[in-house]
Amino acid sequence: MSRSVGRAHRLAQPRRARVEADPVDGRPLTVGERAVDAVRESWLVEDRWWNGSPIRRRYWEVVTTCGRDLEIFHDLRGGSWFVQR
Amino acid sequence: MFVSIVCVLLPRFELAVAAGDREELLREPAALAPEPGREARVGEASPAAEAFGIHAGIPLGEALARCPSLRLIPPDPAGVADRWERLLVRLESIGAAVEPERPGLVCFDARGLLRLHGGSLERLLDAARRALRQSARFGVGPSRFCAFAAASRARARRPEIVAGGEAEAAAYLATRSVALLRGRYETAALPESLERLGIGTLGELAALPRPAVADRFGAAGLLAHELAHGRDGKLAPRQPPERLAEELELPEALSGVQLDRALELLVDRLLARRERRGRTLRTVVLSAALVEGGTWRDHVPFREALADAQRMRLALAQRLRLLPAPAERLRLAVERFGPPASDQRSLLDEAGAVRRSRLREAVRQARAAAGPDAALRVLAVEAESRVPERRVVLTPFE
């Protein structure tokens, strides 16, 4: 079937999240209503810098106090936080 | 515009059922204890406990810190489900197509029922009250949430009626506390945050710009904003269920292997019931009365509709392991039936071509019923991309 794949059908779309971060090192302290219990990993993604919509994100894999393992990122261009998994 | 939604509210229904005939408990600070194996949060609280700031959903530790003399009542989920089902059936007996929100809160549409009950709302409410045979609060309004807000202010024999449409509902709700949002599962967590931000009434919430609410509170905030404006989703009445259950009194409190034997017997008895008419079982409810008091209840949807006693026992035995204490009574009830057993064929034993053709037909039927996006598959388009949302997309099944 020849059907174009629209934006709405991508998986793992980032969803906006309420995150409070440490003002010094940017480490997330709370995600939504939950406090962050542990930070498992952090990495930087810089991509698409060769075209008009570059991506600069600081990713954090965190575990909240309810035991959920979340992958969140701070959009370093727009300043907002998103949850991706 | 005519008011259409009737909300019936039985305050502290779960607490009252769990307390049973120990009514004096409800005059003291008391709350439902957390269910075994669930998060340690208290359930519904008595008025005396509410005076200490205790309400359903707060952590157990916090509740005990606020009121050290708080009495914890073991929950009775099986008793609540039975009693609630009886009340719903009584409401259905007057012709109401009910949508239960949670035990103790149910709505139905008054339009279409008025002519059955003498043409006036008061007579319809009287009929509902007589059918219930117990004290309840009635609220009527143009939307479900407005009717719920009205019911929470109504008195036992004096219903609260909000006439008019969306604008009148918004005006009625404007002065009401945001704590009403606790009545809806989706918005239950919001009142605490709203109150911290100084937003005490639904009118103040409605006055906030919609994008600001969306940014701060997400989907739950948007729903609360809609509700505060007097708008709400349509009623989705339930299909009255067919009741089929088997129960076993256990001579002495059982656990372990003996309990497995009891389960085996229950499954065999249930499958042998004539009312099953050869149908498979899709979802069952396993419940038990515990020797320590209280009950335990687990809702078990099978991965596929079953009529095979052995497979059913295997699935249910896993759930029985979660029983928090020895049981003195065990009950197995059918919640939803599947197609007749003769329609069930093994997918794996058939030839590939037959299987593919059946799959194509299933996809076709699912799309006819739920639209073109009903059957999709995952396709890796940039599997190595460092940006997660670029890696895979959903695409039509074939």
GROMACS .gro file of C-alpha atoms in nm:
model
  483
    1MET     CA    1   0.000   0.000   0.000
    2SER     CA    2   0.151   0.332  -0.095
    3ARG     CA    3   0.072   0.568   0.183
    4SER     CA    4   0.301   0.843   0.293
    5VAL     CA    5   0.414   0.830   0.650
    6GLY     CA    6   0.299   1.144   0.825
    7ARG     CA    7   0.456   1.310   1.123
    8ALA     CA    8   0.179   1.180   1.349
    9HIS     CA    9   0.287   0.822   1.286
   10ARG     CA   10   0.641   0.850   1.415
   11LEU     CA   11   0.709   0.656   1.733
   12ALA     CA   12   0.890   0.797   2.037
   13GLN     CA   13   0.775   1.153   1.968
   14PRO     CA   14   0.898   1.383   2.246
   15ARG     CA   15   0.628   1.503   2.483
   16ARG     CA   16   0.665   1.824   2.676
   17ALA     CA   17   0.742   1.763   3.045
   18ARG     CA   18   0.756   1.967   3.361
   19VAL     CA   19   1.109   1.931   3.490
   20GLU     CA   20   1.289   2.118   3.764
   21ALA     CA   21   1.663   2.116   3.714
   22ASP     CA   22   1.964   2.203   3.927
   23PRO     CA   23   2.060   2.558   3.825
   24VAL     CA   24   2.431   2.476   3.857
   25ASP     CA   25   2.482   2.157   3.657
   26GLY     CA   26   2.142   2.123   3.483
   27ARG     CA   27   2.074   1.783   3.645
   28PRO     CA   28   1.696   1.712   3.661
   29LEU     CA   29   1.560   1.713   4.017
   30THR     CA   30   1.190   1.643   3.952
   31VAL     CA   31   0.991   1.517   3.652
   32GLY     CA   32   0.621   1.605   3.674
   33GLU     CA   33   0.517   1.538   4.032
   34ARG     CA   34   0.798   1.289   4.098
   35ALA     CA   35   1.141   1.353   4.243
   36VAL     CA   36   1.438   1.204   4.061
   37ASP     CA   37   1.592   0.923   4.261
   38ALA     CA   38   1.896   0.853   4.041
   39VAL     CA   39   2.057   0.967   3.720
   40ARG     CA   40   2.173   0.664   3.522
   41GLU     CA   41   2.330   0.835   3.226
   42SER     CA   42   2.361   1.167   3.045
   43TRP     CA   43   2.469   1.241   2.688
   44LEU     CA   44   2.465   1.521   2.434
   45VAL     CA   45   2.307   1.492   2.090
   46GLU     CA   46   2.398   1.743   1.820
   47ASP     CA   47   2.248   1.660   1.483
   48ARG     CA   48   2.118   1.819   1.162
   49TRP     CA   49   2.358   2.107   1.210
   50TRP     CA   50   2.410   2.107   0.834
   51ASN     CA   51   2.052   2.213   0.758
   52GLY     CA   52   1.813   2.485   0.876
   53SER     CA   53   1.677   2.296   1.178
   54PRO     CA   54   1.969   2.184   1.391
   55ILE     CA   55   1.913   1.973   1.702
   56ARG     CA   56   2.099   2.028   2.032
   57ARG     CA   57   1.976   1.818   2.320
   58ARG     CA   58   2.115   1.713   2.657
   59TYR     CA   59   1.964   1.371   2.732
   60TRP     CA   60   1.922   1.229   3.082
   61GLU     CA   61   1.819   0.878   3.173
   62VAL     CA   62   1.669   0.903   3.520
   63VAL     CA   63   1.485   0.686   3.768
   64THR     CA   64   1.205   0.859   3.962
   65THR     CA   65   1.102   0.780   4.319
   66CYS     CA   66   0.818   0.559   4.193
   67GLY     CA   67   1.072   0.340   4.012
   68ARG     CA   68   1.004   0.455   3.654
   69ASP     CA   69   1.299   0.470   3.420
   70LEU     CA   70   1.259   0.779   3.198
   71GLU     CA   71   1.458   0.923   2.912
   72ILE     CA   72   1.419   1.300   2.914
   73PHE     CA   73   1.605   1.577   2.734
   74HIS     CA   74   1.663   1.947   2.764
   75ASP     CA   75   1.631   2.124   2.431
   76LEU     CA   76   1.935   2.349   2.446
   77ARG     CA   77   1.804   2.571   2.167
   78GLY     CA   78   1.446   2.630   2.287
   79GLY     CA   79   1.507   2.576   2.660
   80SER     CA   80   1.213   2.336   2.711
   81TRP     CA   81   1.218   1.988   2.862
   82PHE     CA   82   1.071   1.679   2.698
   83VAL     CA   83   1.016   1.317   2.792
   84GLN     CA   84   1.084   1.061   2.524
   85ARG     CA   85   1.043   0.721   2.685
   86MET     CA   86  -3.150   2.414   2.676
   87PHE     CA   87  -3.287   2.133   2.890
   88VAL     CA   88  -3.076   1.985   3.167
   89SER     CA   89  -3.000   1.629   3.076
   90ILE     CA   90  -2.744   1.451   3.291
   91VAL     CA   91  -2.836   1.306   3.629
   92CYS     CA   92  -2.552   1.222   3.866
   93VAL     CA   93  -2.611   0.988   4.159
   94LEU     CA   94  -2.354   1.018   4.434
   95LEU     CA   95  -2.318   0.788   4.732
   96PRO     CA   96  -2.053   0.961   4.940
   97ARG     CA   97  -1.785   0.737   5.092
   98PHE     CA   98  -1.942   0.430   4.936
   99GLU     CA   99  -1.631   0.210   4.954
  100LEU     CA  100  -1.566   0.311   5.316
  101ALA     CA  101  -1.927   0.240   5.416
  102VAL     CA  102  -1.920  -0.106   5.254
  103ALA     CA  103  -1.586  -0.192   5.417
  104ALA     CA  104  -1.710  -0.075   5.759
  105GLY     CA  105  -2.022  -0.293   5.718
  106ASP     CA  106  -2.233  -0.286   6.033
  107ARG     CA  107  -1.960  -0.113   6.236
  108GLU     CA  108  -2.115   0.227   6.166
  109GLU     CA  109  -1.959   0.381   6.475
  110LEU     CA  110  -1.625   0.363   6.290
  111LEU     CA  111  -1.748   0.627   6.048
  112ARG     CA  112  -1.799   0.875   6.331
  113GLU     CA  113  -1.430   0.850   6.428
  114PRO     CA  114  -1.128   0.949   6.219
  115ALA     CA  115  -1.110   0.645   5.989
  116ALA     CA  116  -0.992   0.572   5.637
  117LEU     CA  117  -0.960   0.275   5.406
  118ALA     CA  118  -0.624   0.104   5.442
  119PRO     CA  119  -0.415   0.061   5.126
  120GLU     CA  120  -0.496  -0.253   4.928
  121PRO     CA  121  -0.237  -0.528   4.978
  122GLY     CA  122   0.036  -0.514   4.716
  123ARG     CA  123  -0.065  -0.167   4.596
  124GLU     CA  124   0.089   0.175   4.659
  125ALA     CA  125   0.072   0.275   5.028
  126ARG     CA  126  -0.200   0.539   4.997
  127VAL     CA  127  -0.517   0.559   5.201
  128GLY     CA  128  -0.861   0.528   5.041
  129GLU     CA  129  -1.181   0.714   5.128
  130ALA     CA  130  -1.184   0.892   5.465
  131SER     CA  131  -1.460   0.955   5.720
  132PRO     CA  132  -1.576   1.316   5.783
  133ALA     CA  133  -1.383   1.319   6.112
  134ALA     CA  134  -1.067   1.217   5.925
  135GLU     CA  135  -1.129   1.477   5.657
  136ALA     CA  136  -1.126   1.740   5.932
  137PHE     CA  137  -0.757   1.648   5.976
  138GLY     CA  138  -0.692   1.710   5.605
  139ILE     CA  139  -0.698   1.341   5.512
  140HIS     CA  140  -0.849   1.248   5.177
  141ALA     CA  141  -0.834   0.953   4.940
  142GLY     CA  142  -0.499   0.918   4.768
  143ILE     CA  143  -0.265   1.075   5.026
  144PRO     CA  144   0.032   0.864   5.139
  145LEU     CA  145  -0.034   0.646   5.443
  146GLY     CA  146   0.260   0.797   5.635
  147GLU     CA  147   0.129   1.148   5.581
  148ALA     CA  148  -0.222   1.046   5.690
  149LEU     CA  149  -0.089   0.895   6.015
  150ALA     CA  150   0.127   1.201   6.077
  151ARG     CA  151  -0.177   1.427   6.041
  152CYS     CA  152  -0.393   1.210   6.265
  153PRO     CA  153  -0.208   0.953   6.482
  154SER     CA  154  -0.541   0.810   6.607
  155LEU     CA  155  -0.660   0.734   6.252
  156ARG     CA  156  -0.839   0.396   6.231
  157LEU     CA  157  -0.749   0.199   5.921
  158ILE     CA  158  -1.029  -0.019   5.782
  159PRO     CA  159  -0.930  -0.314   5.560
  160PRO     CA  160  -1.072  -0.256   5.211
  161ASP     CA  161  -1.341  -0.485   5.076
  162PRO     CA  162  -1.305  -0.462   4.695
  163ALA     CA  163  -1.517  -0.772   4.631
  164GLY     CA  164  -1.800  -0.650   4.856
  165VAL     CA  165  -1.785  -0.305   4.693
  166ALA     CA  166  -1.806  -0.454   4.343
  167ASP     CA  167  -2.105  -0.674   4.437
  168ARG     CA  168  -2.296  -0.402   4.615
  169TRP     CA  169  -2.221  -0.149   4.341
  170GLU     CA  170  -2.336  -0.389   4.071
  171ARG     CA  171  -2.665  -0.441   4.258
  172LEU     CA  172  -2.724  -0.065   4.275
  173LEU     CA  173  -2.645  -0.021   3.904
  174VAL     CA  174  -2.891  -0.297   3.816
  175ARG     CA  175  -3.156  -0.123   4.028
  176LEU     CA  176  -3.100   0.202   3.838
  177GLU     CA  177  -3.113   0.013   3.509
  178SER     CA  178  -3.447  -0.129   3.620
  179ILE     CA  179  -3.606   0.218   3.580
  180GLY     CA  180  -3.472   0.234   3.223
  181ALA     CA  181  -3.156   0.436   3.294
  182ALA     CA  182  -2.856   0.371   3.067
  183VAL     CA  183  -2.590   0.419   3.331
  184GLU     CA  184  -2.226   0.514   3.303
  185PRO     CA  185  -2.052   0.425   3.628
  186GLU     CA  186  -1.754   0.654   3.692
  187ARG     CA  187  -1.634   0.471   4.005
  188PRO     CA  188  -1.809   0.291   4.292
  189GLY     CA  189  -2.039   0.549   4.448
  190LEU     CA  190  -2.066   0.775   4.143
  191VAL     CA  191  -2.282   0.708   3.839
  192CYS     CA  192  -2.444   0.924   3.570
  193PHE     CA  193  -2.728   0.869   3.327
  194ASP     CA  194  -2.909   1.075   3.067
  195ALA     CA  195  -3.255   1.195   3.174
  196ARG     CA  196  -3.377   1.260   2.818
  197GLY     CA  197  -3.594   0.978   2.698
  198LEU     CA  198  -3.670   0.869   3.054
  199LEU     CA  199  -3.891   1.162   3.148
  200ARG     CA  200  -4.195   1.041   2.953
  201LEU     CA  201  -4.158   0.700   3.115
  202HIS     CA  202  -4.184   0.861   3.456
  203GLY     CA  203  -4.469   1.110   3.429
  204GLY     CA  204  -4.291   1.381   3.231
  205SER     CA  205  -4.118   1.561   3.517
  206LEU     CA  206  -3.764   1.551   3.647
  207GLU     CA  207  -3.881   1.531   4.009
  208ARG     CA  208  -4.076   1.211   3.937
  209LEU     CA  209  -3.780   1.061   3.757
  210LEU     CA  210  -3.554   1.137   4.056
  211ASP     CA  211  -3.815   0.992   4.292
  212ALA     CA  212  -3.824   0.674   4.085
  213ALA     CA  213  -3.444   0.651   4.095
  214ARG     CA  214  -3.444   0.708   4.472
  215ARG     CA  215  -3.706   0.437   4.527
  216ALA     CA  216  -3.517   0.197   4.302
  217LEU     CA  217  -3.190   0.248   4.489
  218ARG     CA  218  -3.353   0.182   4.828
  219GLN     CA  219  -3.078   0.372   5.003
  220SER     CA  220  -2.979   0.729   5.068
  221ALA     CA  221  -2.808   0.902   4.775
  222ARG     CA  222  -2.746   1.254   4.653
  223PHE     CA  223  -2.878   1.360   4.315
  224GLY     CA  224  -2.736   1.638   4.099
  225VAL     CA  225  -2.865   1.737   3.759
  226GLY     CA  226  -2.685   1.952   3.504
  227PRO     CA  227  -2.605   1.999   3.139
  228SER     CA  228  -2.273   1.810   3.164
  229ARG     CA  229  -2.146   1.513   3.365
  230PHE     CA  230  -1.902   1.723   3.565
  231CYS     CA  231  -2.161   1.992   3.636
  232ALA     CA  232  -2.407   1.724   3.750
  233PHE     CA  233  -2.136   1.576   3.976
  234ALA     CA  234  -2.063   1.921   4.124
  235ALA     CA  235  -2.436   1.967   4.187
  236ALA     CA  236  -2.464   1.621   4.348
  237SER     CA  237  -2.175   1.694   4.582
  238ARG     CA  238  -2.370   1.996   4.714
  239ALA     CA  239  -2.714   1.827   4.718
  240ARG     CA  240  -2.875   1.696   5.036
  241ALA     CA  241  -3.012   1.348   5.087
  242ARG     CA  242  -3.370   1.434   4.989
  243ARG     CA  243  -3.316   1.760   4.806
  244PRO     CA  244  -3.156   1.731   4.463
  245GLU     CA  245  -2.952   2.020   4.322
  246ILE     CA  246  -3.051   2.115   3.968
  247VAL     CA  247  -2.850   2.336   3.734
  248ALA     CA  248  -3.077   2.442   3.449
  249GLY     CA  249  -2.952   2.576   3.118
  250GLY     CA  250  -2.658   2.497   2.894
  251GLU     CA  251  -2.282   2.537   2.885
  252ALA     CA  252  -2.279   2.902   2.997
  253GLU     CA  253  -2.503   2.835   3.298
  254ALA     CA  254  -2.288   2.533   3.391
  255ALA     CA  255  -1.971   2.746   3.377
  256ALA     CA  256  -2.137   3.015   3.590
  257TYR     CA  257  -2.248   2.750   3.846
  258LEU     CA  258  -1.903   2.596   3.860
  259ALA     CA  259  -1.719   2.930   3.884
  260THR     CA  260  -1.751   2.957   4.262
  261ARG     CA  261  -1.691   2.588   4.336
  262SER     CA  262  -1.360   2.461   4.471
  263VAL     CA  263  -1.102   2.301   4.244
  264ALA     CA  264  -1.113   2.008   4.492
  265LEU     CA  265  -1.407   1.880   4.282
  266LEU     CA  266  -1.152   1.777   4.022
  267ARG     CA  267  -1.057   1.492   4.260
  268GLY     CA  268  -1.384   1.330   4.155
  269ARG     CA  269  -1.244   1.256   3.810
  270TYR     CA  270  -0.971   0.996   3.772
  271GLU     CA  271  -0.785   1.195   3.503
  272THR     CA  272  -0.774   1.520   3.702
  273ALA     CA  273  -0.748   1.380   4.057
  274ALA     CA  274  -0.387   1.493   4.105
  275LEU     CA  275  -0.444   1.856   3.998
  276PRO     CA  276  -0.617   2.025   4.296
  277GLU     CA  277  -0.306   2.011   4.515
  278SER     CA  278  -0.090   2.188   4.256
  279LEU     CA  279  -0.363   2.438   4.170
  280GLU     CA  280  -0.417   2.527   4.535
  281ARG     CA  281  -0.041   2.575   4.581
  282LEU     CA  282  -0.052   2.825   4.294
  283GLY     CA  283  -0.340   3.013   4.459
  284ILE     CA  284  -0.608   2.886   4.220
  285GLY     CA  285  -0.887   2.794   4.458
  286THR     CA  286  -1.200   2.794   4.241
  287LEU     CA  287  -1.298   2.651   3.905
  288GLY     CA  288  -1.380   3.008   3.790
  289GLU     CA  289  -1.018   3.110   3.847
  290LEU     CA  290  -0.904   2.803   3.655
  291ALA     CA  291  -1.143   2.882   3.366
  292ALA     CA  292  -1.007   3.237   3.350
  293LEU     CA  293  -0.651   3.117   3.283
  294PRO     CA  294  -0.532   3.120   2.921
  295ARG     CA  295  -0.567   2.773   2.770
  296PRO     CA  296  -0.205   2.758   2.638
  297ALA     CA  297  -0.071   2.843   2.985
  298VAL     CA  298  -0.276   2.560   3.139
  299ALA     CA  299  -0.156   2.321   2.866
  300ASP     CA  300   0.209   2.413   2.926
  301ARG     CA  301   0.188   2.378   3.301
  302PHE     CA  302  -0.043   2.078   3.344
  303GLY     CA  303  -0.055   1.895   3.009
  304ALA     CA  304  -0.355   1.686   2.903
  305ALA     CA  305  -0.502   1.668   3.255
  306GLY     CA  306  -0.491   2.048   3.279
  307LEU     CA  307  -0.666   2.089   2.945
  308LEU     CA  308  -0.941   1.852   3.053
  309ALA     CA  309  -0.984   2.041   3.383
  310HIS     CA  310  -1.000   2.369   3.188
  311GLU     CA  311  -1.275   2.227   2.965
  312LEU     CA  312  -1.466   2.098   3.267
  313ALA     CA  313  -1.442   2.437   3.438
  314HIS     CA  314  -1.598   2.593   3.126
  315GLY     CA  315  -1.899   2.363   3.163
  316ARG     CA  316  -1.795   2.133   2.880
  317ASP     CA  317  -1.755   1.757   2.913
  318GLY     CA  318  -1.744   1.442   2.701
  319LYS     CA  319  -2.059   1.252   2.607
  320LEU     CA  320  -2.195   0.978   2.829
  321ALA     CA  321  -2.083   0.629   2.734
  322PRO     CA  322  -2.341   0.400   2.899
  323ARG     CA  323  -2.228   0.049   2.986
  324GLN     CA  324  -2.369  -0.268   2.836
  325PRO     CA  325  -2.550  -0.447   3.121
  326PRO     CA  326  -2.330  -0.749   3.195
  327GLU     CA  327  -2.443  -1.109   3.196
  328ARG     CA  328  -2.379  -1.248   3.544
  329LEU     CA  329  -2.226  -1.589   3.587
  330ALA     CA  330  -2.028  -1.681   3.897
  331GLU     CA  331  -1.925  -1.977   4.109
  332GLU     CA  332  -1.830  -1.955   4.474
  333LEU     CA  333  -1.667  -2.197   4.712
  334GLU     CA  334  -1.674  -2.180   5.092
  335LEU     CA  335  -1.347  -2.320   5.220
  336PRO     CA  336  -1.393  -2.526   5.538
  337GLU     CA  337  -1.066  -2.402   5.677
  338ALA     CA  338  -0.858  -2.109   5.559
  339LEU     CA  339  -0.654  -2.235   5.268
  340SER     CA  340  -0.340  -2.133   5.090
  341GLY     CA  341  -0.083  -2.293   4.858
  342VAL     CA  342  -0.161  -2.626   4.689
  343GLN     CA  343  -0.500  -2.667   4.858
  344LEU     CA  344  -0.606  -2.333   4.717
  345ASP     CA  345  -0.501  -2.449   4.368
  346ARG     CA  346  -0.734  -2.748   4.410
  347ALA     CA  347  -1.019  -2.517   4.506
  348LEU     CA  348  -0.948  -2.308   4.199
  349GLU     CA  349  -0.952  -2.619   3.981
  350LEU     CA  350  -1.297  -2.704   4.112
  351LEU     CA  351  -1.428  -2.351   4.056
  352VAL     CA  352  -1.304  -2.342   3.696
  353ASP     CA  353  -1.464  -2.679   3.622
  354ARG     CA  354  -1.794  -2.571   3.775
  355LEU     CA  355  -1.797  -2.242   3.586
  356LEU     CA  356  -1.725  -2.409   3.254
  357ALA     CA  357  -1.999  -2.662   3.319
  358ARG     CA  358  -2.269  -2.399   3.367
  359ARG     CA  359  -2.546  -2.427   3.110
  360GLU     CA  360  -2.576  -2.045   3.078
  361ARG     CA  361  -2.230  -2.039   2.919
  362ARG     CA  362  -2.386  -2.190   2.605
  363GLY     CA  363  -2.052  -2.310   2.469
  364ARG     CA  364  -1.897  -1.963   2.471
  365THR     CA  365  -1.536  -1.897   2.560
  366LEU     CA  366  -1.438  -1.667   2.846
  367ARG     CA  367  -1.256  -1.343   2.769
  368THR     CA  368  -1.232  -1.179   3.114
  369VAL     CA  369  -1.297  -1.317   3.461
  370VAL     CA  370  -1.286  -1.175   3.813
  371LEU     CA  371  -1.120  -1.377   4.085
  372SER     CA  372  -1.202  -1.270   4.440
  373ALA     CA  373  -1.154  -1.403   4.790
  374ALA     CA  374  -1.272  -1.332   5.144
  375LEU     CA  375  -0.961  -1.325   5.361
  376VAL     CA  376  -0.931  -1.493   5.697
  377GLU     CA  377  -0.789  -1.173   5.849
  378GLY     CA  378  -1.094  -0.973   5.737
  379GLY     CA  379  -1.142  -0.773   5.420
  380THR     CA  380  -1.147  -0.912   5.070
  381TRP     CA  381  -0.920  -0.936   4.769
  382ARG     CA  382  -1.023  -0.898   4.406
  383ASP     CA  383  -0.835  -0.935   4.080
  384HIS     CA  384  -0.955  -0.867   3.729
  385VAL     CA  385  -0.805  -1.122   3.486
  386PRO     CA  386  -0.834  -1.065   3.110
  387PHE     CA  387  -0.705  -1.372   2.922
  388ARG     CA  388  -0.462  -1.319   2.638
  389GLU     CA  389  -0.714  -1.494   2.413
  390ALA     CA  390  -1.068  -1.615   2.478
  391LEU     CA  391  -1.047  -1.955   2.653
  392ALA     CA  392  -1.267  -2.257   2.703
  393ASP     CA  393  -0.987  -2.490   2.807
  394ALA     CA  394  -0.997  -2.554   3.182
  395GLN     CA  395  -0.628  -2.635   3.205
  396ARG     CA  396  -0.507  -2.314   3.036
  397MET     CA  397  -0.749  -2.114   3.243
  398ARG     CA  398  -0.618  -2.272   3.564
  399LEU     CA  399  -0.260  -2.194   3.463
  400ALA     CA  400  -0.343  -1.827   3.411
  401LEU     CA  401  -0.549  -1.796   3.730
  402ALA     CA  402  -0.307  -1.987   3.954
  403GLN     CA  403  -0.046  -1.714   3.890
  404ARG     CA  404  -0.292  -1.455   4.019
  405LEU     CA  405  -0.378  -1.661   4.326
  406ARG     CA  406  -0.013  -1.632   4.431
  407LEU     CA  407  -0.083  -1.261   4.493
  408LEU     CA  408  -0.335  -1.337   4.768
  409PRO     CA  409  -0.216  -1.138   5.071
  410ALA     CA  410  -0.357  -1.385   5.330
  411PRO     CA  411  -0.523  -1.729   5.347
  412ALA     CA  412  -0.874  -1.728   5.203
  413GLU     CA  413  -1.195  -1.859   5.356
  414ARG     CA  414  -1.408  -1.809   5.046
  415LEU     CA  415  -1.311  -1.807   4.679
  416ARG     CA  416  -1.521  -1.678   4.392
  417LEU     CA  417  -1.479  -1.684   4.016
  418ALA     CA  418  -1.710  -1.471   3.800
  419VAL     CA  419  -1.728  -1.413   3.427
  420GLU     CA  420  -1.702  -1.051   3.329
  421ARG     CA  421  -1.696  -1.088   2.951
  422PHE     CA  422  -1.758  -1.378   2.718
  423GLY     CA  423  -1.568  -1.451   2.396
  424PRO     CA  424  -1.700  -1.620   2.081
  425PRO     CA  425  -1.826  -1.982   2.095
  426ALA     CA  426  -1.555  -2.241   2.146
  427SER     CA  427  -1.619  -2.396   1.806
  428ASP     CA  428  -1.491  -2.077   1.640
  429GLN     CA  429  -1.156  -2.110   1.808
  430ARG     CA  430  -0.892  -2.264   1.588
  431SER     CA  431  -0.522  -2.275   1.643
  432LEU     CA  432  -0.342  -2.010   1.441
  433LEU     CA  433  -0.012  -2.196   1.448
  434ASP     CA  434  -0.128  -2.534   1.316
  435GLU     CA  435  -0.261  -2.401   0.988
  436ALA     CA  436  -0.079  -2.361   0.663
  437GLY     CA  437   0.096  -2.027   0.607
  438ALA     CA  438  -0.133  -1.923   0.321
  439VAL     CA  439  -0.448  -1.986   0.523
  440ARG     CA  440  -0.300  -1.798   0.814
  441ARG     CA  441  -0.208  -1.499   0.597
  442SER     CA  442  -0.553  -1.494   0.440
  443ARG     CA  443  -0.719  -1.496   0.783
  444LEU     CA  444  -0.485  -1.221   0.897
  445ARG     CA  445  -0.571  -1.011   0.589
  446GLU     CA  446  -0.941  -1.060   0.660
  447ALA     CA  447  -0.890  -0.961   1.025
  448VAL     CA  448  -0.703  -0.647   0.917
  449ARG     CA  449  -0.979  -0.564   0.668
  450GLN     CA  450  -1.246  -0.600   0.935
  451ALA     CA  451  -1.051  -0.400   1.192
  452ARG     CA  452  -1.006  -0.118   0.936
  453ALA     CA  453  -1.373  -0.127   0.844
  454ALA     CA  454  -1.464  -0.089   1.210
  455ALA     CA  455  -1.197   0.152   1.335
  456GLY     CA  456  -1.062   0.334   1.030
  457PRO     CA  457  -0.749   0.302   0.817
  458ASP     CA  458  -0.510   0.333   1.113
  459ALA     CA  459  -0.651   0.028   1.292
  460ALA     CA  460  -0.371  -0.205   1.179
  461LEU     CA  461  -0.019  -0.067   1.157
  462ARG     CA  462   0.330  -0.212   1.170
  463VAL     CA  463   0.658  -0.072   1.291
  464LEU     CA  464   0.906   0.016   1.017
  465ALA     CA  465   1.266   0.113   1.090
  466VAL     CA  466   1.351   0.406   0.863
  467GLU     CA  467   1.669   0.542   1.025
  468ALA     CA  468   1.754   0.267   1.272
  469GLU     CA  469   2.096   0.416   1.350
  470SER     CA  470   1.977   0.774   1.398
  471ARG     CA  471   2.090   0.946   1.717
  472VAL     CA  472   1.751   1.119   1.734
  473PRO     CA  473   1.504   0.861   1.873
  474GLU     CA  474   1.190   0.992   1.699
  475ARG     CA  475   1.356   0.950   1.358
  476ARG     CA  476   1.431   0.579   1.399
  477VAL     CA  477   1.095   0.409   1.346
  478VAL     CA  478   0.754   0.497   1.206
  479LEU     CA  479   0.416   0.328   1.204
  480THR     CA  480   0.305   0.228   0.860
  481PRO     CA  481  -0.005   0.045   0.728
  482PHE     CA  482   0.017  -0.328   0.791
  483GLU     CA  483   0.048  -0.432   0.428
   0.00000   0.00000   0.00000
